[in-house]
PDB file of C-alpha atoms in Angstrom:
ATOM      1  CA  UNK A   1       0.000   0.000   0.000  1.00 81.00           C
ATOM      2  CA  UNK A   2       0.982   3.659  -0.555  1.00 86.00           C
ATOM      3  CA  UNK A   3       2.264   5.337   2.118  1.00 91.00           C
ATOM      4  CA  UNK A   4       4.138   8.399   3.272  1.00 96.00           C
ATOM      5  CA  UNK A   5       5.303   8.891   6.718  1.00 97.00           C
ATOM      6  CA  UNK A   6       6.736  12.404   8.124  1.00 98.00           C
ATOM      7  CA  UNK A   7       8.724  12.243  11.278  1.00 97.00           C
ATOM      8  CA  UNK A   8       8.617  14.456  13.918  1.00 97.00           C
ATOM      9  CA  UNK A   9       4.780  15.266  14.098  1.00 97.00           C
ATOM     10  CA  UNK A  10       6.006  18.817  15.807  1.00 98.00           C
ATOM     11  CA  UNK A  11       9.474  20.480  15.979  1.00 98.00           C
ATOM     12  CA  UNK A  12       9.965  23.543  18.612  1.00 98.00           C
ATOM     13  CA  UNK A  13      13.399  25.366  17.385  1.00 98.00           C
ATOM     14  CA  UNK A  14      15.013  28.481  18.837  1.00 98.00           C
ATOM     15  CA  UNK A  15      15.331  31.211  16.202  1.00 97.00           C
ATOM     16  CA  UNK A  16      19.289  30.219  14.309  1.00 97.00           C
ATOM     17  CA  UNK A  17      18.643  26.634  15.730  1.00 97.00           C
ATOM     18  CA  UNK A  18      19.216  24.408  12.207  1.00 98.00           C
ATOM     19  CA  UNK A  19      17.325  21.029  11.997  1.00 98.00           C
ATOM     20  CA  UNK A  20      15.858  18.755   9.364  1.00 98.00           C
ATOM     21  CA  UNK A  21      12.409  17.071   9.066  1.00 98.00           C
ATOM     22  CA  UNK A  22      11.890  13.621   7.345  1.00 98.00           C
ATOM     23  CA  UNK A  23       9.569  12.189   5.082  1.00 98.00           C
ATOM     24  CA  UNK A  24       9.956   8.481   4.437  1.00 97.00           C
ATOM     25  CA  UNK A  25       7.763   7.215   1.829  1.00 95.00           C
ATOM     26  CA  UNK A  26       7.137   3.580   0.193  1.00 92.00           C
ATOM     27  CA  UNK A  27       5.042   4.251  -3.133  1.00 86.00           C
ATOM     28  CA  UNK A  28       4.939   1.543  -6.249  1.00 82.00           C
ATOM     29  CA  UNK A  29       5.823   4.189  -9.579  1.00 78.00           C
ATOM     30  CA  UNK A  30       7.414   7.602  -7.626  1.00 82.00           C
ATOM     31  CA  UNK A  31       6.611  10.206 -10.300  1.00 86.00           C
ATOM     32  CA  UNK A  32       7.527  12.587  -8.072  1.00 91.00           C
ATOM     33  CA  UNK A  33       8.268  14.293  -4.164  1.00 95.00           C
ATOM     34  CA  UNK A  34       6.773  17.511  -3.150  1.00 96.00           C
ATOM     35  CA  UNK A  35       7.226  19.625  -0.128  1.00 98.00           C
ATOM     36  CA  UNK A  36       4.824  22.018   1.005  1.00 98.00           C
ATOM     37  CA  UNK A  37       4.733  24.865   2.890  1.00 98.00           C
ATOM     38  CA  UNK A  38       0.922  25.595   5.242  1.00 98.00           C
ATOM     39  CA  UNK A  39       0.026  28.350   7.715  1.00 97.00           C
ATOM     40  CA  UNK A  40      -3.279  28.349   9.758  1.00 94.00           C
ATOM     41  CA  UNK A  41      -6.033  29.140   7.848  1.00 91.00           C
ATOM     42  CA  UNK A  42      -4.150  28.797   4.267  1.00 95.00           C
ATOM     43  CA  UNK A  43      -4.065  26.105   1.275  1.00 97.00           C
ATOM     44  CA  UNK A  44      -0.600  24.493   0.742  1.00 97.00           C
ATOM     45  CA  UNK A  45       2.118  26.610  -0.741  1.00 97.00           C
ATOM     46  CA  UNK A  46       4.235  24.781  -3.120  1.00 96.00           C
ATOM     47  CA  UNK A  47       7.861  24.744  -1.796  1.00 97.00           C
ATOM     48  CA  UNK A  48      10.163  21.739  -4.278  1.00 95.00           C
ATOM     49  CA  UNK A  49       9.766  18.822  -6.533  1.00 95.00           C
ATOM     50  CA  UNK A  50      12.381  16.031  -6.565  1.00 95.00           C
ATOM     51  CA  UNK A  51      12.581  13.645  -9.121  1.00 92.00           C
ATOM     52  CA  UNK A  52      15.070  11.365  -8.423  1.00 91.00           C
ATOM     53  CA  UNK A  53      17.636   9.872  -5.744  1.00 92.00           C
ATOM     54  CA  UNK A  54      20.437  12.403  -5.276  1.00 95.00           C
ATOM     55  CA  UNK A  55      18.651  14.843  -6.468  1.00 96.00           C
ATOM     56  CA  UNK A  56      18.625  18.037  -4.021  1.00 97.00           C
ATOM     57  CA  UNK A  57      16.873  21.823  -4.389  1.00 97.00           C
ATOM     58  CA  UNK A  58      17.358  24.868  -2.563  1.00 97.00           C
ATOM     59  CA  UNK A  59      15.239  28.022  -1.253  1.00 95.00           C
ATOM     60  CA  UNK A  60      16.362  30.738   1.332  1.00 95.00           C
ATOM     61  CA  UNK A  61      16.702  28.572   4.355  1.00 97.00           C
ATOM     62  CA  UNK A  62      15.405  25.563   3.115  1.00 98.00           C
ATOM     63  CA  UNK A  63      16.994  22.394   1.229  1.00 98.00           C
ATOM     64  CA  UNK A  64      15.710  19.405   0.457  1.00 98.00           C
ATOM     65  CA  UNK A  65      16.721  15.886  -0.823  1.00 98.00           C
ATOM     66  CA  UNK A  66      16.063  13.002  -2.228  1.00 96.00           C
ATOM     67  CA  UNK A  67      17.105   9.068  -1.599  1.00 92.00           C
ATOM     68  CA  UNK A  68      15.230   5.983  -2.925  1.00 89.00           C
ATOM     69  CA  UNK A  69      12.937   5.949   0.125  1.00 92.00           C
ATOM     70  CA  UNK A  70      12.932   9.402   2.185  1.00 96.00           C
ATOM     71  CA  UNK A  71      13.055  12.816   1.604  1.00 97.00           C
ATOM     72  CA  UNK A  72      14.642  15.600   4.038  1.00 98.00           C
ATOM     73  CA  UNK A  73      13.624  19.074   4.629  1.00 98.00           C
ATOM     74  CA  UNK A  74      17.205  20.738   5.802  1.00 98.00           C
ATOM     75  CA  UNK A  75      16.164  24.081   7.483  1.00 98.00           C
ATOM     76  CA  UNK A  76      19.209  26.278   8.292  1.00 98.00           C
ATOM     77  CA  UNK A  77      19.004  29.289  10.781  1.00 98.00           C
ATOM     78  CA  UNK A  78      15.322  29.219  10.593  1.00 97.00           C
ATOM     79  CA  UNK A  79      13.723  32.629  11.619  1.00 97.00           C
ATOM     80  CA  UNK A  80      10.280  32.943  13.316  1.00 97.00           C
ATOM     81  CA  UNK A  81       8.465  33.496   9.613  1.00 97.00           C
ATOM     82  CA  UNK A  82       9.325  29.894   9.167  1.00 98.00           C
ATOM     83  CA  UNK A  83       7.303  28.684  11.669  1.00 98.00           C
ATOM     84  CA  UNK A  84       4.276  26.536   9.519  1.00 98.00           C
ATOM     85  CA  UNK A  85       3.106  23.013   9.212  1.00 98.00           C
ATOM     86  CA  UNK A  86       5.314  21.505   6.091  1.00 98.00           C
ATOM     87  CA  UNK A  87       4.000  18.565   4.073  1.00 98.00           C
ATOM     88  CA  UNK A  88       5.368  16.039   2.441  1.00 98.00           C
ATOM     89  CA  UNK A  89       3.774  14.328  -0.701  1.00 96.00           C
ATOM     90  CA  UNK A  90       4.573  12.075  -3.588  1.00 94.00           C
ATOM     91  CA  UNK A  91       3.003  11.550  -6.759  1.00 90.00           C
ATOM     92  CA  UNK A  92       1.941   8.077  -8.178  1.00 84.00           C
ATOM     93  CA  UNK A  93       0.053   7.306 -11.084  1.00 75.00           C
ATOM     94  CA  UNK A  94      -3.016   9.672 -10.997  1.00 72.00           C
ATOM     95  CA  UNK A  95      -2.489  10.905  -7.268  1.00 84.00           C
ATOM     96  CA  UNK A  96      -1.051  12.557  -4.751  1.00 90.00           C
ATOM     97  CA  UNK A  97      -0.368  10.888  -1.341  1.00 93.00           C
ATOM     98  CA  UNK A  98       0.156  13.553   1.259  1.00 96.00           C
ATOM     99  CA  UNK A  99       2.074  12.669   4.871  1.00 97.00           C
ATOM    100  CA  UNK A 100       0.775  13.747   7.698  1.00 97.00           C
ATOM    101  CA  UNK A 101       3.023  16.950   8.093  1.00 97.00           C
ATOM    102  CA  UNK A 102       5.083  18.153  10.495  1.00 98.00           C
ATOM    103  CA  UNK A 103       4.329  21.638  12.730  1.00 98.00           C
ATOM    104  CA  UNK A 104       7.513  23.910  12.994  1.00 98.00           C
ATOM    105  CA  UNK A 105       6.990  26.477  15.437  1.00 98.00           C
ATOM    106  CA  UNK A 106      10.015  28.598  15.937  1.00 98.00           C
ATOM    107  CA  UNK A 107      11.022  31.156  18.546  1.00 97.00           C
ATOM    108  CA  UNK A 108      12.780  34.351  18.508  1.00 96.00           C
TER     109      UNK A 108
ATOM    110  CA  UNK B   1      -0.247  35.501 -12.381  1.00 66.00           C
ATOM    111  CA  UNK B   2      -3.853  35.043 -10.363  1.00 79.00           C
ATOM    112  CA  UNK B   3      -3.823  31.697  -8.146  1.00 94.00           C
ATOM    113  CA  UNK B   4      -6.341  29.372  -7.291  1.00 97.00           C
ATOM    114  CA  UNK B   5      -9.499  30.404  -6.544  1.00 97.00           C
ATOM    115  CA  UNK B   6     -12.104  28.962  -4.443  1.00 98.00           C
ATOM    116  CA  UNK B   7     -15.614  30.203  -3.379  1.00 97.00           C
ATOM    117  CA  UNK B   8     -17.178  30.591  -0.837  1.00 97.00           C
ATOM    118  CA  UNK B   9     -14.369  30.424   1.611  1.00 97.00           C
ATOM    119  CA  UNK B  10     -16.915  29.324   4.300  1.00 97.00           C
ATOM    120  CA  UNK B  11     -20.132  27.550   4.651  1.00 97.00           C
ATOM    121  CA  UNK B  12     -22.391  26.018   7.362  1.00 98.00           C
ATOM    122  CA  UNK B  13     -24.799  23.873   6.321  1.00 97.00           C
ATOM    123  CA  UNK B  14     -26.927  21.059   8.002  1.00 97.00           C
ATOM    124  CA  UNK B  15     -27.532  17.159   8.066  1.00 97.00           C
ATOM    125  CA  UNK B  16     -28.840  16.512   4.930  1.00 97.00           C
ATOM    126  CA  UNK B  17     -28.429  18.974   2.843  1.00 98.00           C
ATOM    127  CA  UNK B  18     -26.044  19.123  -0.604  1.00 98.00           C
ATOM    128  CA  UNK B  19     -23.672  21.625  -0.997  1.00 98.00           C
ATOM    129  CA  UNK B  20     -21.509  22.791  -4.422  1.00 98.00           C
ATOM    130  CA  UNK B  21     -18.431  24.297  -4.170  1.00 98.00           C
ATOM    131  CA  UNK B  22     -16.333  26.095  -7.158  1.00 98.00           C
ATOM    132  CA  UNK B  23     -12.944  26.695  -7.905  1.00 98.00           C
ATOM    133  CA  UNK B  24     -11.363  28.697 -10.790  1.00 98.00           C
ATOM    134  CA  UNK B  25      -7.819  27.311 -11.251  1.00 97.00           C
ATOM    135  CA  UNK B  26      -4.394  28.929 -12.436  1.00 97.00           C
ATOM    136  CA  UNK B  27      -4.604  30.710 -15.777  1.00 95.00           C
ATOM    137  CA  UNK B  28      -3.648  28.012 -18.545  1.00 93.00           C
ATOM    138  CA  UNK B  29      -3.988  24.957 -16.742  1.00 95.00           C
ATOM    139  CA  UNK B  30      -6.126  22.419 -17.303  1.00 95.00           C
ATOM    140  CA  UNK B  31      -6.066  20.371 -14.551  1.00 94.00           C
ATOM    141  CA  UNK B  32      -8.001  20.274 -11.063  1.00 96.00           C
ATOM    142  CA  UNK B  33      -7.703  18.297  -7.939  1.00 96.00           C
ATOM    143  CA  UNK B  34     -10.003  18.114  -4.673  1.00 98.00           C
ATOM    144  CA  UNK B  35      -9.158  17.079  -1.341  1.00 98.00           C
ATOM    145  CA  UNK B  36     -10.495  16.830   1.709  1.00 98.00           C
ATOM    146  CA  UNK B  37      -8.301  18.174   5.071  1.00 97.00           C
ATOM    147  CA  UNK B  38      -9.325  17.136   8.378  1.00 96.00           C
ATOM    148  CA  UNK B  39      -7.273  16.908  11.730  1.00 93.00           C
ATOM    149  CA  UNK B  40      -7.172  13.323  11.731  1.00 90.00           C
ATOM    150  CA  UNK B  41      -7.063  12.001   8.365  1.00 93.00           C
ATOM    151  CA  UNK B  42      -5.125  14.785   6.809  1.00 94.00           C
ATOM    152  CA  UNK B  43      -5.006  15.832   3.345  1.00 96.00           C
ATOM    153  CA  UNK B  44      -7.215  12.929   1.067  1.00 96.00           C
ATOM    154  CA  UNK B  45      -7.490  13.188  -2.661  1.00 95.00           C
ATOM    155  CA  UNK B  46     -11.046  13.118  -3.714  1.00 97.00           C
ATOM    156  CA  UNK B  47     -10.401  13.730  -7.777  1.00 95.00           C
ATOM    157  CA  UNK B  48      -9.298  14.760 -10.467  1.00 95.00           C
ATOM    158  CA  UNK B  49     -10.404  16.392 -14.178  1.00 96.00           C
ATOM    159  CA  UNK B  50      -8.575  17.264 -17.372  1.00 95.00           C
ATOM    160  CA  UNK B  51     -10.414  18.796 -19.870  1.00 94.00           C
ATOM    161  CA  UNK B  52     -13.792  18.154 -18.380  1.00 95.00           C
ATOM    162  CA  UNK B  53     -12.886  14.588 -17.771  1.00 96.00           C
ATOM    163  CA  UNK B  54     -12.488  12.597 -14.541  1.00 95.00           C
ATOM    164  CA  UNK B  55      -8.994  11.093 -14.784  1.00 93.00           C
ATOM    165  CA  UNK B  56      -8.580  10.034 -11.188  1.00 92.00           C
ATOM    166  CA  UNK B  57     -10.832   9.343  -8.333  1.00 94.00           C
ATOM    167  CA  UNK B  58     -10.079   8.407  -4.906  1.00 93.00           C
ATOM    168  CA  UNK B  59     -11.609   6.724  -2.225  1.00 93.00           C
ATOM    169  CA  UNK B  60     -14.706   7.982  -1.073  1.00 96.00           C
ATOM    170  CA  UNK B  61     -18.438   7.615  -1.448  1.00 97.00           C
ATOM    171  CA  UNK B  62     -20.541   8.750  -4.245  1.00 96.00           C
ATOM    172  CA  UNK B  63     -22.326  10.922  -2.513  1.00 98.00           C
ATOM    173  CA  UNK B  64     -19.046  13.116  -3.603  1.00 98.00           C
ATOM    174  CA  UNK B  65     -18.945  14.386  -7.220  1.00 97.00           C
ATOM    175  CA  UNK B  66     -17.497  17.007  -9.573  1.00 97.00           C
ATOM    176  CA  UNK B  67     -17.170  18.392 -12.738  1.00 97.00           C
ATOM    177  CA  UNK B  68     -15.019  20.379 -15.041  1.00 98.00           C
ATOM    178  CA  UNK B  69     -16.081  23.136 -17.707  1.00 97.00           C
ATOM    179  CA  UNK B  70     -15.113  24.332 -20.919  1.00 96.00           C
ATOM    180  CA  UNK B  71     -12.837  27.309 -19.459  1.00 94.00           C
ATOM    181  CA  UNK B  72     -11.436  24.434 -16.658  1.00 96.00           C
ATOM    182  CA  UNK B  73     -12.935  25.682 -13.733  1.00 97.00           C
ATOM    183  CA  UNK B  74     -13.893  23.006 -11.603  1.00 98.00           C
ATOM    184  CA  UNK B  75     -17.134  22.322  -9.095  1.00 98.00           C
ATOM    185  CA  UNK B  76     -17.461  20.159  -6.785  1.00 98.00           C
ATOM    186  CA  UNK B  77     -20.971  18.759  -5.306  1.00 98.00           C
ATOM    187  CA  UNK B  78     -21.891  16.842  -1.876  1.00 98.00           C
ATOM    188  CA  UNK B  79     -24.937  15.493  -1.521  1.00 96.00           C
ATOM    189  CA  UNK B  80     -26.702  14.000   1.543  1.00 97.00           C
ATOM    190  CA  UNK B  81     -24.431  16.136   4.125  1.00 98.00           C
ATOM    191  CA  UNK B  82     -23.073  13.954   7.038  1.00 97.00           C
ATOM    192  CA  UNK B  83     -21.327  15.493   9.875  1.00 97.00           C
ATOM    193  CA  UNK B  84     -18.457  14.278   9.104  1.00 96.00           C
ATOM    194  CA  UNK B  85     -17.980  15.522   5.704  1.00 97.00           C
ATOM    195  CA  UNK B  86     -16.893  18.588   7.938  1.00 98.00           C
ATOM    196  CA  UNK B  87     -14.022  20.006   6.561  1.00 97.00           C
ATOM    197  CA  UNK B  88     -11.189  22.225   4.615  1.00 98.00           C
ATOM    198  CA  UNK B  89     -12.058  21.342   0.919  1.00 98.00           C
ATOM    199  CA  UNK B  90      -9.119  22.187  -0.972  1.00 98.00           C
ATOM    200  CA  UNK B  91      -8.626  22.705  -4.577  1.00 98.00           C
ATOM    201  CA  UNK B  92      -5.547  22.311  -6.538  1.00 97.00           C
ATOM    202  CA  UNK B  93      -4.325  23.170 -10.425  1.00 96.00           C
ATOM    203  CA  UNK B  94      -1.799  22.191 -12.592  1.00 94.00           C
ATOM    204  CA  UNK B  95      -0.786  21.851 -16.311  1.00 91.00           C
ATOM    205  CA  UNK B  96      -1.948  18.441 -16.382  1.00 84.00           C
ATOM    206  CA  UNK B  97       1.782  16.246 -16.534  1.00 82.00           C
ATOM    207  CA  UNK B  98       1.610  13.629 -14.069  1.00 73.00           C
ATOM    208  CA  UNK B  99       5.335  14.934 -12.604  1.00 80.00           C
ATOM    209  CA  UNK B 100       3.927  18.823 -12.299  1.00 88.00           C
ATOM    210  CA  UNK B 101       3.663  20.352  -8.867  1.00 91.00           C
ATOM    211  CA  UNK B 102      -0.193  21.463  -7.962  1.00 94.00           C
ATOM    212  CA  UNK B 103      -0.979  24.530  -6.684  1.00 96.00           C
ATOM    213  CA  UNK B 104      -3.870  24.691  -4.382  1.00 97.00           C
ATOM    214  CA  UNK B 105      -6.465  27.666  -3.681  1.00 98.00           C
ATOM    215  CA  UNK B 106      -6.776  28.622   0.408  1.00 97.00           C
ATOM    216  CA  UNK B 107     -10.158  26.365   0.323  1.00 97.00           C
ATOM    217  CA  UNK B 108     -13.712  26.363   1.694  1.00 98.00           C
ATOM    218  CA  UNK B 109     -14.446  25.682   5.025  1.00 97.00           C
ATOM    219  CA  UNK B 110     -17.887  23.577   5.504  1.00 98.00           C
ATOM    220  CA  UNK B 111     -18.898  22.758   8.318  1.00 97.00           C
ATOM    221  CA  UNK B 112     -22.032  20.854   8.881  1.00 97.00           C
ATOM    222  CA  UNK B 113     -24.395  21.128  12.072  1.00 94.00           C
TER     223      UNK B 113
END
């Protein structure tokens, strides 16, 4: 079965305080990973694609990569503005298959 | 460049009742996704048209249903309200390749009494 698991469910950081969230996934036909960035009361704001293992993309503060069965979201001196939930969610045929996100909350 | 769309942004209705919602996607593209976000379950695909066809469907009931026009805005109907159909409805566009990102509208929040 399709599945996509993102690890930790909530992640408190002090403002400059780097860290990484995961997102492991196990999907027949990968088509494609996509982060996601989502405040309160918002729809999801596209953040990266990755296509394939090694691959890596950056943003500001934010990197991610690729391997054959997890993604990371690299977040490096992250600044209150950062604070958001950030979904994970790859693309098989016909679908995407969102995790369960993770809630960064950071303080100055 | 205008993003997604969706109207209303929120809606009460009762047991019962149907309910459509609409969504006018990104300028030029010709696909649109629905899901359903809720606490628990998180964000659930519902469907998906390209050029007024369903190309996709997920899991849920019939009572949920959609359709795409001409100009590729999207609706999206739910009939026989439950309260647990409760929920952020999202919508979501793309250019139609199965490997392009989707860009999603802030939603419509029903919630059913």
């Amino acid at each position: 079965e399709d599945q996509v698991t993102q690890s930790p469910e909530a992640l408190r950081l002090q403002e400059g305080e780097s860290s990484s969230l995961n997102c492991s996934y196990t999907v027949s036909g990968l088509r494609g990973l996509f982060w996601y960035r989502q405040d309160p009361g918002k729809g999801p704001e596209f953040l990266f694609t990755l296509y394939s293992a090694g691959e890596e993309k950056e943003k500001e503060r934010l990197k991610a990569t690729l391997t054959k069965k997890e993604s990371f979201l690299h977040i490096t001196a992250p600044k209150p503005e950062d604070s958001a939930t950030y979904l994970c969610a790859v693309q098989t045929t016909g679908k995407l298959i969102f995790g369960q996100g993770t809630t960064l909350q950071v303080k100055p | 460049k205008a993003g997604v769309t969706q109207t209303p942004r929120y809606l009460i209705k009762t047991r019962g009742q149907q309910v459509t919602l609409s969504c006018s996607p990104i300028s030029g593209h010709r696909s649109v996704s629905w899901y359903q976000q809720t606490p628990g379950q998180g964000l659930q695909f519902l469907f998906e048209y390209f050029s007024e066809t369903q190309r996709n469907k997920g899991n849920f009931p019939g009572r949920f249903s959609g359709r795409q026009f001409s100009n590729s805005r999207s609706e999206m109907n739910v009939s026989t309200l439950e309260l647990g159909d409760s929920a952020l409805y999202l919508c979501a566009s793309s250019t139609g390749g199965v490997d392009q990102p989707q860009h999603f509208g802030d939603g419509t929040r029903l919630s059913i009494l």
